[in-house]
Coordinates of C-alpha atoms and ligand atoms in Angstrom, one line a residue:
M1 CA -12.7 -4.5 18.0
L2 CA -10.7 -5.0 14.9
R3 CA -10.7 -1.2 14.2
E4 CA -8.3 -0.5 17.0
G5 CA -4.7 0.0 15.7
G6 CA -5.7 0.1 12.2
Y7 CA -6.7 -2.9 9.9
P8 CA -4.0 -5.0 8.2
L9 CA -3.5 -4.7 4.6
A10 CA -4.8 -7.3 2.2
V11 CA -3.2 -7.1 -0.9
C12 CA -4.0 -10.3 -2.3
G13 CA -7.1 -12.4 -1.8
I14 CA -6.9 -15.9 0.3
A15 CA -9.7 -18.4 0.7
G16 CA -9.7 -22.0 2.0
Y17 CA -12.3 -24.4 3.0
V18 CA -12.6 -28.1 4.4
G19 CA -15.7 -29.6 4.8
P20 CA -18.6 -31.5 3.5
R21 CA -19.7 -28.8 0.7
G22 CA -18.1 -28.8 -2.8
S23 CA -15.2 -27.0 -1.7
V24 CA -14.2 -25.6 -5.0
E25 CA -17.8 -23.8 -5.3
V26 CA -17.0 -22.5 -1.9
V27 CA -13.6 -21.0 -2.3
Y28 CA -14.5 -19.5 -5.8
D29 CA -17.5 -17.8 -4.0
Q30 CA -15.2 -16.6 -1.2
L31 CA -12.8 -15.0 -3.9
K32 CA -15.8 -13.5 -5.6
R33 CA -16.7 -11.9 -2.1
L34 CA -13.1 -10.3 -2.2
E35 CA -13.4 -8.9 -5.5
Y36 CA -14.2 -5.2 -4.4
R37 CA -10.5 -5.0 -3.6
G38 CA -9.0 -5.4 -7.1
Y39 CA -6.9 -8.3 -8.5
D40 CA -5.0 -9.3 -11.5
S41 CA -5.2 -13.0 -11.6
A42 CA -6.6 -15.8 -9.7
G43 CA -6.2 -19.7 -9.0
I44 CA -7.7 -22.5 -7.0
A45 CA -6.0 -25.7 -5.9
Y46 CA -8.1 -28.8 -4.6
L47 CA -7.7 -32.5 -3.7
N48 CA -8.5 -34.4 -6.8
G49 CA -8.2 -38.4 -6.6
V50 CA -4.6 -38.8 -5.3
D51 CA -3.5 -35.5 -6.6
I52 CA -3.5 -31.9 -6.3
K53 CA -5.2 -30.4 -9.1
V54 CA -4.3 -26.5 -9.6
L55 CA -6.5 -24.1 -12.0
K56 CA -5.4 -20.6 -12.5
R57 CA -5.9 -17.7 -14.9
A58 CA -4.5 -14.1 -15.5
G59 CA -7.2 -11.3 -15.8
K60 CA -10.9 -11.5 -14.4
L61 CA -12.1 -13.8 -11.8
S62 CA -14.4 -15.1 -14.7
N63 CA -11.4 -16.2 -16.5
L64 CA -11.0 -18.6 -13.7
G65 CA -14.7 -19.4 -13.4
E66 CA -14.7 -20.8 -17.0
L67 CA -12.3 -23.6 -15.9
L68 CA -14.5 -24.6 -13.1
G69 CA -17.0 -26.5 -15.3
D70 CA -15.4 -29.9 -15.0
V71 CA -14.6 -29.9 -11.4
P72 CA -16.1 -32.7 -9.6
N73 CA -18.5 -31.7 -6.7
D74 CA -17.4 -34.2 -4.4
T75 CA -14.0 -32.4 -3.5
H76 CA -13.9 -31.5 0.2
L77 CA -10.8 -29.7 0.8
A78 CA -9.7 -26.4 -1.6
I79 CA -7.6 -23.1 -1.3
A80 CA -8.0 -20.1 -3.5
H81 CA -6.1 -17.0 -4.3
S82 CA -6.8 -13.4 -6.2
R83 CA -3.4 -11.7 -6.9
W84 CA -2.4 -8.3 -6.5
A85 CA 1.1 -8.7 -8.1
T86 CA 4.1 -7.3 -6.5
H87 CA 6.7 -9.8 -7.6
G88 CA 6.3 -10.9 -11.4
A89 CA 3.8 -9.7 -14.0
P90 CA 0.2 -10.8 -13.7
T91 CA 0.4 -13.8 -16.1
D92 CA -1.2 -17.5 -15.6
L93 CA 2.3 -18.7 -14.5
N94 CA 2.7 -16.0 -11.8
A95 CA -0.8 -16.9 -10.6
H96 CA -1.0 -18.7 -7.3
P97 CA -1.2 -21.5 -6.1
H98 CA 2.6 -22.5 -6.5
F99 CA 3.9 -26.2 -6.0
D100 CA 7.2 -27.3 -4.4
R101 CA 9.8 -29.3 -6.3
Y102 CA 8.1 -32.5 -5.8
E103 CA 4.5 -31.3 -6.6
Q104 CA 3.6 -32.4 -2.7
V105 CA 2.3 -29.2 -1.6
A106 CA 0.5 -26.6 -3.3
I107 CA 0.6 -23.2 -1.6
I108 CA -1.1 -19.5 -1.8
H109 CA 0.5 -16.4 -0.2
N110 CA -0.3 -12.7 0.5
G111 CA 2.8 -10.5 1.4
I112 CA 6.2 -10.3 0.4
I113 CA 9.1 -12.6 1.2
E114 CA 12.0 -10.0 1.8
N115 CA 14.7 -12.8 1.6
Y116 CA 13.2 -14.7 -1.6
L117 CA 16.4 -13.8 -4.0
E118 CA 18.9 -15.2 -1.5
L119 CA 16.7 -18.3 -0.8
K120 CA 16.1 -18.8 -4.6
E121 CA 20.0 -18.7 -5.1
E122 CA 20.3 -21.3 -2.3
L123 CA 17.6 -23.5 -3.8
A124 CA 19.0 -23.2 -7.4
R125 CA 22.6 -24.6 -6.0
A126 CA 20.6 -27.6 -4.6
G127 CA 19.2 -28.2 -8.0
H128 CA 15.6 -26.6 -7.7
S129 CA 14.2 -24.9 -10.8
F130 CA 11.4 -22.6 -10.9
H131 CA 8.2 -22.0 -13.3
S132 CA 7.5 -18.5 -12.1
E133 CA 9.0 -15.1 -11.0
T134 CA 7.3 -15.1 -7.7
D135 CA 8.4 -15.1 -4.0
T136 CA 5.7 -17.4 -3.4
E137 CA 7.0 -20.2 -5.5
I138 CA 10.3 -19.7 -3.4
A139 CA 8.3 -20.3 -0.2
A140 CA 6.6 -23.2 -1.9
H141 CA 10.2 -24.8 -2.4
V142 CA 11.2 -24.0 1.0
I143 CA 8.2 -25.7 2.6
G144 CA 8.5 -28.8 0.3
A145 CA 12.0 -29.4 1.1
E146 CA 11.1 -29.5 4.8
Y147 CA 8.2 -31.9 3.8
A148 CA 10.2 -34.3 1.9
Q149 CA 12.0 -34.6 5.3
G150 CA 8.9 -37.1 6.1
V151 CA 7.4 -34.5 9.1
P152 CA 3.5 -33.5 9.4
L153 CA 2.8 -30.6 7.4
E154 CA 2.5 -28.2 10.1
E155 CA 5.8 -29.2 11.2
A156 CA 7.3 -28.6 7.6
V157 CA 5.6 -25.2 7.7
R158 CA 6.9 -24.3 10.9
R159 CA 10.4 -25.2 10.3
A160 CA 10.0 -23.3 6.7
V161 CA 8.8 -20.0 8.1
R162 CA 11.8 -19.6 10.4
R163 CA 13.7 -19.2 7.3
L164 CA 11.3 -16.8 5.6
R165 CA 11.9 -12.7 6.2
G166 CA 9.2 -10.3 5.6
A167 CA 5.4 -10.6 5.5
Y168 CA 3.4 -13.5 4.9
A169 CA 0.1 -15.3 5.1
L170 CA 0.7 -18.6 3.7
V171 CA -1.8 -21.3 3.0
V172 CA -0.7 -24.9 2.3
I173 CA -2.0 -28.3 1.5
S174 CA -0.5 -31.4 0.9
R175 CA -1.0 -34.5 -1.7
K176 CA -0.6 -37.0 1.4
E177 CA -2.5 -35.4 4.3
R178 CA -5.5 -35.1 2.7
E179 CA -7.6 -33.9 5.4
K180 CA -5.9 -30.5 6.5
I181 CA -5.2 -27.2 5.3
V182 CA -2.3 -25.6 7.3
A183 CA -1.9 -21.9 7.2
A184 CA 0.9 -19.3 8.7
R185 CA 0.8 -15.7 9.4
N186 CA 3.4 -12.9 9.9
A187 CA 2.2 -9.1 9.3
S188 CA -0.3 -10.2 6.7
P189 CA -3.8 -10.6 7.6
L190 CA -5.6 -14.0 7.9
V191 CA -8.9 -15.0 9.5
I192 CA -10.2 -18.3 10.2
G193 CA -13.8 -19.1 10.0
L194 CA -15.2 -21.6 12.5
G195 CA -18.4 -23.5 11.1
E196 CA -20.4 -26.6 11.9
G197 CA -18.3 -29.9 10.7
E198 CA -16.5 -27.2 8.4
N199 CA -13.9 -24.7 8.6
L200 CA -12.7 -21.8 6.4
L201 CA -9.9 -19.2 6.1
A202 CA -9.7 -15.9 4.1
S203 CA -7.5 -12.8 4.0
D204 CA -10.7 -10.7 5.1
I205 CA -13.8 -11.0 6.9
P206 CA -16.4 -10.7 4.2
A207 CA -15.2 -13.8 2.4
L208 CA -16.1 -15.9 5.7
L209 CA -19.6 -14.2 6.3
P210 CA -21.9 -16.3 4.4
Y211 CA -20.7 -19.4 6.2
T212 CA -20.1 -18.3 9.9
R213 CA -19.7 -15.5 12.1
E214 CA -17.5 -17.0 14.5
V215 CA -14.0 -16.0 13.6
V216 CA -10.3 -16.2 15.0
I217 CA -8.0 -13.7 13.7
L218 CA -4.7 -15.5 13.7
E219 CA -1.7 -13.7 15.4
D220 CA 1.7 -13.1 13.9
D221 CA 3.9 -16.0 14.1
R222 CA 1.2 -18.6 14.5
I223 CA 0.6 -21.6 12.5
A224 CA -3.1 -22.6 12.2
V225 CA -4.1 -26.2 11.3
L226 CA -7.7 -26.7 10.0
T227 CA -9.5 -29.8 9.5
R228 CA -13.4 -30.5 9.1
E229 CA -13.8 -31.0 12.8
G230 CA -11.5 -28.2 14.3
L231 CA -8.7 -25.8 14.6
R232 CA -5.5 -26.1 16.2
I233 CA -3.1 -23.0 16.7
L234 CA 0.3 -23.7 17.4
D235 CA 3.2 -21.0 18.1
L236 CA 6.7 -21.2 16.4
D237 CA 7.9 -23.5 18.8
G238 CA 5.1 -26.0 18.2
K239 CA 3.5 -25.2 21.4
E240 CA -0.3 -25.4 21.1
E241 CA -2.6 -22.2 21.9
P242 CA -5.9 -21.5 23.3
I243 CA -8.4 -20.7 20.4
Q244 CA -10.4 -17.4 21.0
P245 CA -13.4 -16.8 18.6
I246 CA -14.9 -13.6 18.0
H247 CA -18.6 -13.0 17.0
I248 CA -18.6 -10.6 14.0
E249 CA -22.1 -8.6 13.8
W250 CA -21.2 -6.5 10.7
D251 CA -23.0 -7.0 7.7
I252 CA -21.1 -7.9 4.6
A253 CA -21.0 -4.1 3.0
A254 CA -19.4 -3.1 6.5
A255 CA -17.1 -6.0 6.5
E256 CA -15.8 -5.0 3.1
K257 CA -14.6 -1.8 4.7
G258 CA -12.9 -3.6 7.7
G259 CA -15.7 -2.1 9.7
Y260 CA -14.8 1.5 8.5
E261 CA -17.9 3.5 7.5
H262 CA -16.2 4.2 4.2
F263 CA -13.1 2.9 2.0
M264 CA -11.6 6.4 2.3
L265 CA -11.5 5.9 6.1
K266 CA -10.1 2.5 5.7
E267 CA -7.3 3.3 3.4
I268 CA -6.2 6.3 5.6
N269 CA -5.7 3.9 8.5
E270 CA -3.8 1.4 6.2
Q271 CA -1.2 3.9 5.8
P272 CA 1.3 2.4 8.8
E273 CA 0.8 -0.9 7.2
V274 CA 1.3 0.6 3.5
I275 CA 4.7 2.4 4.9
H276 CA 5.8 -0.9 6.0
Q277 CA 4.8 -2.8 3.0
C278 CA 6.6 -0.1 0.6
L279 CA 9.8 -0.2 2.6
A280 CA 9.7 -4.3 2.8
G281 CA 12.6 -5.9 1.2
R282 CA 14.1 -2.3 0.0
I283 CA 16.0 -1.5 3.1
D284 CA 18.5 -4.1 4.4
E285 CA 20.4 -4.7 7.8
R286 CA 23.1 -2.3 6.8
N287 CA 20.5 0.5 6.4
M288 CA 21.2 0.5 2.7
I289 CA 18.3 0.9 0.2
R290 CA 18.1 -2.1 -2.3
F291 CA 15.9 -1.5 -5.2
E292 CA 15.7 -4.3 -7.9
Q293 CA 15.3 -3.5 -11.4
V294 CA 16.2 0.2 -11.5
F295 CA 19.0 1.8 -13.4
S296 CA 22.5 0.8 -12.9
E297 CA 25.2 2.9 -11.4
H298 CA 26.4 4.4 -14.6
V299 CA 22.9 5.7 -15.6
W300 CA 22.6 7.6 -12.3
N301 CA 26.0 9.1 -13.0
E302 CA 24.9 10.2 -16.4
V303 CA 21.4 11.5 -15.6
D304 CA 21.9 15.3 -15.8
R305 CA 18.2 16.4 -14.9
V306 CA 14.9 14.8 -14.0
N307 CA 11.3 15.5 -15.1
I308 CA 8.5 14.2 -13.0
I309 CA 5.2 13.9 -14.8
A310 CA 1.9 13.2 -13.3
C311 CA -1.6 14.3 -12.4
G312 CA -3.6 15.2 -9.5
T313 CA -2.6 13.6 -6.2
A314 CA 0.5 12.0 -8.0
Y315 CA 1.6 15.2 -9.1
H316 CA 1.6 16.5 -5.6
A317 CA 3.9 13.5 -4.8
G318 CA 6.2 14.7 -7.6
L319 CA 6.7 18.3 -6.0
M320 CA 7.8 16.5 -2.7
G321 CA 10.2 14.3 -5.2
K322 CA 11.6 17.5 -6.8
A323 CA 12.3 19.1 -3.4
L324 CA 14.1 15.9 -2.2
F325 CA 16.0 15.3 -5.3
E326 CA 17.4 19.0 -5.6
K327 CA 18.0 19.4 -1.7
M328 CA 19.6 16.0 -1.5
L329 CA 21.1 15.2 -4.7
R330 CA 21.6 18.8 -6.3
L331 CA 19.8 17.1 -9.3
P332 CA 17.7 19.7 -11.3
T333 CA 13.9 18.6 -11.2
D334 CA 11.0 19.7 -12.9
V335 CA 7.7 18.5 -12.3
F336 CA 4.9 18.9 -15.1
H337 CA 1.3 18.2 -15.1
S338 CA 1.0 15.3 -17.9
S339 CA -1.8 17.4 -19.9
E340 CA 0.6 20.3 -20.2
F341 CA 3.7 18.3 -20.8
R342 CA 2.1 16.3 -23.6
Y343 CA 1.2 19.5 -25.5
G344 CA 3.8 21.8 -24.3
D345 CA 6.6 20.8 -26.7
P346 CA 9.2 20.2 -23.7
V347 CA 12.8 20.8 -23.7
L348 CA 14.2 17.5 -23.1
S349 CA 17.9 16.7 -22.7
P350 CA 18.8 13.5 -24.1
K351 CA 20.6 12.8 -20.6
S352 CA 17.5 13.5 -18.6
L353 CA 15.3 10.9 -17.1
A354 CA 11.4 11.0 -17.1
I355 CA 9.6 9.6 -14.0
F356 CA 5.9 9.1 -14.4
I357 CA 3.8 8.8 -11.0
S358 CA 0.6 7.0 -11.3
Q359 CA -1.6 5.1 -8.6
S360 CA -3.6 3.4 -11.6
G361 CA -1.1 3.5 -14.3
E362 CA -3.7 4.1 -16.8
T363 CA -4.1 7.9 -16.7
A364 CA -4.5 9.0 -20.5
D365 CA -2.2 12.1 -19.9
S366 CA 0.3 10.4 -18.2
L367 CA 0.4 7.4 -20.9
A368 CA 0.6 10.1 -23.9
A369 CA 3.4 12.0 -22.1
L370 CA 5.2 8.8 -21.3
R371 CA 4.7 7.8 -25.1
L372 CA 5.9 11.2 -26.0
C373 CA 9.3 10.4 -23.8
K374 CA 9.7 7.3 -25.6
D375 CA 9.6 8.7 -29.0
R376 CA 12.0 11.1 -28.0
R377 CA 14.3 8.1 -26.6
I378 CA 14.2 9.6 -23.1
R379 CA 14.9 7.0 -20.5
T380 CA 11.7 6.5 -18.4
L381 CA 11.0 5.2 -14.9
G382 CA 7.4 4.5 -13.6
I383 CA 6.4 5.0 -10.0
V384 CA 3.0 2.8 -10.3
N385 CA 0.7 1.1 -7.9
V386 CA -1.0 -1.2 -10.3
I387 CA 1.3 -3.9 -11.7
G388 CA 0.6 -4.9 -15.3
S389 CA -0.8 -1.4 -16.0
S390 CA 0.0 0.5 -19.2
I391 CA 2.5 2.7 -17.5
A392 CA 4.0 0.2 -15.3
R393 CA 4.6 -1.9 -18.9
E394 CA 5.6 0.8 -21.0
C395 CA 8.3 2.4 -18.6
D396 CA 11.8 1.2 -19.2
R397 CA 12.0 0.4 -15.5
T398 CA 9.1 0.4 -12.9
I399 CA 9.1 0.7 -9.0
L400 CA 5.9 -0.4 -7.6
T401 CA 4.5 1.5 -4.6
Q402 CA 3.0 -1.4 -3.0
A403 CA 0.1 0.3 -1.4
G404 CA -2.5 -2.4 -2.1
P405 CA -5.8 -1.7 -4.0
E406 CA -7.1 1.8 -3.7
I407 CA -10.8 1.8 -3.8
C408 CA -11.9 5.3 -2.8
V409 CA -11.7 7.8 -5.6
A410 CA -9.8 10.3 -3.6
S411 CA -6.3 8.9 -3.1
T412 CA -4.6 8.7 0.2
K413 CA -2.5 5.6 0.7
A414 CA -1.2 5.8 -2.7
Y415 CA 0.3 9.4 -2.1
T416 CA 2.0 8.3 0.9
A417 CA 3.5 5.4 -0.8
Q418 CA 4.5 7.6 -3.7
V419 CA 6.4 9.9 -1.5
L420 CA 7.8 7.1 0.3
V421 CA 9.5 5.4 -3.0
L422 CA 10.4 9.0 -4.1
T423 CA 12.5 9.2 -0.9
L424 CA 13.8 5.8 -1.4
L425 CA 15.0 6.5 -4.6
A426 CA 16.7 9.9 -4.0
L427 CA 18.5 8.1 -1.1
H428 CA 19.3 5.2 -3.7
I429 CA 20.9 7.7 -5.8
A430 CA 22.7 9.4 -2.9
Q431 CA 24.1 6.0 -2.0
V432 CA 25.2 5.1 -5.5
K433 CA 26.7 8.6 -6.2
E434 CA 28.2 8.8 -2.7
M435 CA 26.7 12.3 -2.5
P436 CA 28.9 14.2 0.2
G437 CA 26.9 15.2 3.2
V438 CA 23.9 12.8 2.5
R439 CA 23.9 10.1 5.2
P440 CA 21.4 7.5 3.9
A441 CA 21.9 5.1 6.8
E442 CA 20.6 7.8 9.2
Y443 CA 17.6 8.5 6.9
V444 CA 16.8 4.7 6.9
K445 CA 16.8 4.3 10.6
A446 CA 14.0 6.9 10.5
L447 CA 12.2 5.2 7.9
R448 CA 12.1 1.9 9.8
G449 CA 10.0 3.7 12.6
L450 CA 7.9 5.8 10.2
H451 CA 4.9 3.6 10.3
E452 CA 4.7 4.0 13.9
H453 CA 4.8 7.7 13.6
A454 CA 1.9 7.2 11.2
A455 CA -0.1 5.3 13.7
R456 CA 0.4 7.9 16.3
A457 CA -0.8 10.7 13.8
L458 CA -3.8 8.6 13.2
E459 CA -4.5 8.8 17.0
L460 CA -5.2 12.5 16.4
E461 CA -8.8 11.4 14.8
P462 CA -10.8 12.4 18.0
S463 CA -9.5 15.9 18.0
I464 CA -9.9 16.1 14.3
I465 CA -13.5 15.1 14.6
D466 CA -14.1 18.3 17.0
L467 CA -12.2 20.5 14.6
A468 CA -14.2 19.2 11.7
E469 CA -17.5 20.0 13.8
R470 CA -16.3 23.8 14.0
L471 CA -15.3 23.9 10.5
H472 CA -17.7 22.1 8.3
R473 CA -19.8 25.1 7.5
T474 CA -16.8 27.4 6.4
P475 CA -17.2 28.7 2.8
L476 CA -13.6 28.9 2.1
I477 CA -10.5 27.1 3.5
F478 CA -7.0 28.2 3.0
F479 CA -4.2 25.4 3.1
L480 CA -0.7 27.2 3.5
G481 CA 2.9 26.2 4.5
R482 CA 6.6 27.0 3.3
G483 CA 9.1 24.5 1.9
P484 CA 7.8 20.9 1.9
D485 CA 4.5 21.8 3.6
A486 CA 3.5 24.0 0.9
H487 CA 3.4 20.7 -1.4
V488 CA 1.3 18.9 1.3
A489 CA -0.9 21.9 1.6
L490 CA -1.6 21.6 -2.4
E491 CA -2.7 17.9 -1.4
A492 CA -4.8 18.6 1.7
A493 CA -6.9 21.1 -0.4
L494 CA -7.4 18.8 -3.1
K495 CA -8.7 16.2 -0.5
M496 CA -11.0 18.9 0.9
K497 CA -12.5 20.2 -2.2
E498 CA -12.9 16.9 -3.9
I499 CA -14.8 15.2 -1.1
A500 CA -16.1 18.1 1.0
Y501 CA -16.9 20.2 -1.9
I502 CA -15.5 23.2 -0.1
A503 CA -13.8 25.8 -1.9
T504 CA -10.2 26.1 -1.1
Q505 CA -7.0 28.5 -1.6
E506 CA -3.9 26.7 -1.6
S507 CA -0.4 28.3 -2.0
P508 CA 2.9 28.7 -0.2
A509 CA 2.3 30.8 2.7
G510 CA 4.5 33.7 1.4
E511 CA 2.2 34.2 -1.6
M512 CA -0.6 35.2 0.6
K513 CA 0.1 39.1 0.5
H514 CA 0.5 39.2 -3.3
G515 CA -3.1 38.7 -3.7
P516 CA -4.8 35.8 -1.9
L517 CA -5.2 37.5 1.6
A518 CA -7.7 39.7 -0.1
L519 CA -10.1 36.6 0.4
V520 CA -9.6 36.5 4.3
T521 CA -12.8 37.9 6.0
E522 CA -14.6 36.7 9.2
G523 CA -15.3 33.0 9.3
V524 CA -12.6 32.0 6.7
V525 CA -10.1 29.3 8.0
A526 CA -6.6 28.9 7.2
V527 CA -4.9 25.6 7.7
F528 CA -1.1 26.1 8.1
G529 CA 1.5 23.3 7.9
A530 CA 4.6 24.2 10.3
T531 CA 6.6 20.8 10.3
C532 CA 9.5 22.9 8.6
A533 CA 11.3 23.8 11.8
S534 CA 13.6 26.6 10.1
L535 CA 10.5 28.4 8.4
R536 CA 8.3 28.6 11.6
D537 CA 9.2 32.2 12.4
K538 CA 8.1 33.2 9.0
L539 CA 4.7 31.5 9.3
V540 CA 3.9 33.1 12.4
S541 CA 3.7 36.3 10.5
N542 CA 1.3 34.7 8.1
M543 CA -0.9 33.3 10.6
R544 CA -1.1 36.9 12.2
E545 CA -2.2 38.4 8.8
V546 CA -5.1 36.0 8.9
Q547 CA -6.2 36.5 12.4
A548 CA -6.0 40.3 11.7
R549 CA -8.8 39.8 9.4
E550 CA -10.8 37.6 11.8
G551 CA -10.0 34.4 10.0
E552 CA -9.6 31.3 11.9
V553 CA -6.0 29.7 12.1
V554 CA -5.3 25.9 12.4
V555 CA -1.6 24.5 12.4
V556 CA -0.4 21.1 11.8
T557 CA 3.1 20.7 13.4
T558 CA 5.3 18.3 15.1
D559 CA 5.2 17.7 18.8
D560 CA 8.4 20.0 19.6
D561 CA 7.2 23.0 17.8
T562 CA 7.0 25.7 20.5
I563 CA 6.6 28.4 18.0
T564 CA 3.5 28.3 15.9
P565 CA 1.1 27.0 18.3
T566 CA 1.1 30.0 20.5
S567 CA -0.4 32.0 17.5
A568 CA -2.8 29.4 16.3
D569 CA -6.6 28.8 17.4
H570 CA -6.1 25.2 16.9
T571 CA -3.1 22.8 17.0
L572 CA -2.8 19.1 15.7
R573 CA 0.6 17.9 16.7
I574 CA 2.2 14.6 14.9
P575 CA 5.3 13.1 16.3
G576 CA 8.4 14.5 14.7
T577 CA 10.8 12.0 13.0
G578 CA 13.9 14.6 12.9
F579 CA 13.7 14.7 9.1
E580 CA 11.6 17.3 7.4
F581 CA 10.6 15.8 4.5
L582 CA 9.3 12.9 6.6
D583 CA 7.5 15.0 8.9
A584 CA 5.6 17.0 6.1
L585 CA 4.9 13.6 4.6
L586 CA 3.1 12.5 7.9
S587 CA 1.3 15.8 8.2
V588 CA -0.9 14.7 5.2
I589 CA -2.7 12.2 7.7
P590 CA -4.5 14.3 9.8
L591 CA -5.2 16.6 6.8
Q592 CA -6.6 13.5 5.2
L593 CA -8.7 12.9 8.2
L594 CA -9.9 16.5 8.4
A595 CA -11.3 16.5 4.8
Y596 CA -12.8 13.0 5.7
H597 CA -14.8 14.1 8.8
V598 CA -15.8 17.6 7.2
A599 CA -17.2 15.7 4.2
R600 CA -18.9 13.4 6.5
L601 CA -20.5 16.0 8.5
R602 CA -21.6 17.7 5.1
G603 CA -23.3 14.4 4.2
C604 CA -20.9 14.0 1.1
E605 CA -20.9 10.8 -0.9
I606 CA -17.4 10.4 0.2
D607 CA -15.8 7.3 -1.9
Q608 CA -17.3 8.2 -5.0
P609 CA -17.5 12.1 -5.2
R610 CA -19.5 13.6 -7.7
N611 CA -18.1 14.0 -11.5
L612 CA -15.0 12.3 -10.7
A613 CA -13.7 8.7 -11.4
K614 CA -11.0 6.5 -10.1
S615 CA -9.1 6.2 -13.2
V616 CA -9.1 9.0 -15.7
T617 CA -8.5 6.9 -19.1
V618 CA -9.8 9.6 -21.3
E619 CA -8.5 13.1 -21.9
Ligands
F6R701 C1 -7.3 12.6 -6.2 C2 -7.0 11.8 -7.1 C3 -6.5 12.3 -8.4 C4 -5.6 11.3 -9.2 C5 -5.1 11.4 -10.6 C6 -3.8 10.8 -11.1 O1 -7.4 12.2 -4.8 O2 -7.1 10.7 -6.9 O3 -6.0 13.5 -8.6 O4 -4.1 11.2 -8.3 O5 -6.3 11.3 -11.4 O6 -4.3 9.4 -11.0 P1 -3.4 8.2 -11.3 O7 -2.3 8.4 -10.0 O8 -4.1 7.0 -11.3 O9 -2.6 8.3 -12.6

């Protein structure tokens, strides 16, 4: 049931307990059960005598564990958080929970408060000062200010969330109302576990299962009030709502994957949410791009060349970046494999910008290439998923992809977020430089609906399963395209070879007759990307070349294409956005699913393919 419509992206881990057991022990155990998703710091708040006591530490969960020795075991209400940082480095100070100004409430949060800078300025004018760099502390102060009016905690939270824009699952406890935990949710996951004389909450079901299988999924714009005896759910007008628990049958291993068979499938399905999250706070009401902490206007006017440096999937995202930068900005851009760049004695203009793309932020060749650029005094910009990673720290500036932890070795959602950040960056530069002919606002409108298009692309899964049945024994699969589709073809081929262990041949479709066509014989499959409308006629000739040699043709295209499907043996149609790059980007989704289902039918070890590691920290 939860699988329908995807699974909400849980970036940080949230836990909470009220009941007769030692609450700190319970919430620490809950955090351990969320450990598989990755985190960079963790903290706990519990009621202690007349106070709220907060313990937090950067780094491993065991660092926090070391602080728990002196915690009394008669504390019966606690909340806990493991953080995957989005605002502010992973330090002790930035770790949650955070207090309000008066230390009357402590909160933990998963998500991004998009208007936190506005709120922070407003609070600062009213005399508030802050201890961390987080958006969460701002939310704590907003709630605390309402609470100081003397209303019940749930009323303070209800009033405060009306002022917050963005995604949040917020959990709040108070010094005065010592029997309740209040939670609020908008677009970030929050689940509540109903026990006997005890209640719990968490960002993800595995953290509830050892205690209960009766679960309530908190809906958006709802406030939950948990006590030992029960649960109340209120809407944003304060009206009480009926409670509808569901019974969870999954075992813990299945629950970690949100009910999916593999992390890869979960991560593919998270992409609508990843798109949403990656855009959060970066596009404003006027359809302008807003990036904090990138270079100022004079830098963009000075940069005369961009070099994008990355490995594997991130390199493929870089190719999309080159196409965007050259087409939209007429800015000469090269893309290098990190391993070639670092040993290649590259020619670097002093006015150039080097962009490093990396999911992990720890890839050895990319890091070495970054250090080479720094030695040569070249400006550097990171596009990284893991905050606090080496590349994120060492680049002059870093933009986070905000894709959440990626656990499957084969990268899927990180690629989508990387291309999206490159798109936002190109639009941002176009905006700053007032590029003639580029209308960032039009693009931004399409970006707003992109997550819905991604969700519709995921709906192709049943036809992809049928296709995978037909293809999974083929010895060789071609991945071909023109324009941006040619770059997506490289990524689709990488997915197929790394998880399904099928040999692939990938190139721009126009290169076929310069050699690779010799490999086409009966039984060989060629997958064409055809989202680029202006090049479809050319593709049709390539498709016929394959069919003339008894190869089978699959085409991935947009729903308005009347040209290529007539020449294909199988067609997968994604919804068109009206923008070629975005259509090409979305076309990766069915191709990821195809690799997944082929691998599954071939009985492959999908999440941990042979010979590969998630983070390549050695040469
Ligand atoms: C393929 C894949 C790898 C990584 C590459 C770079 O699915 O995951 O090709 O993209 O090893 O890793 P990061 O992005 O961590 O630098």
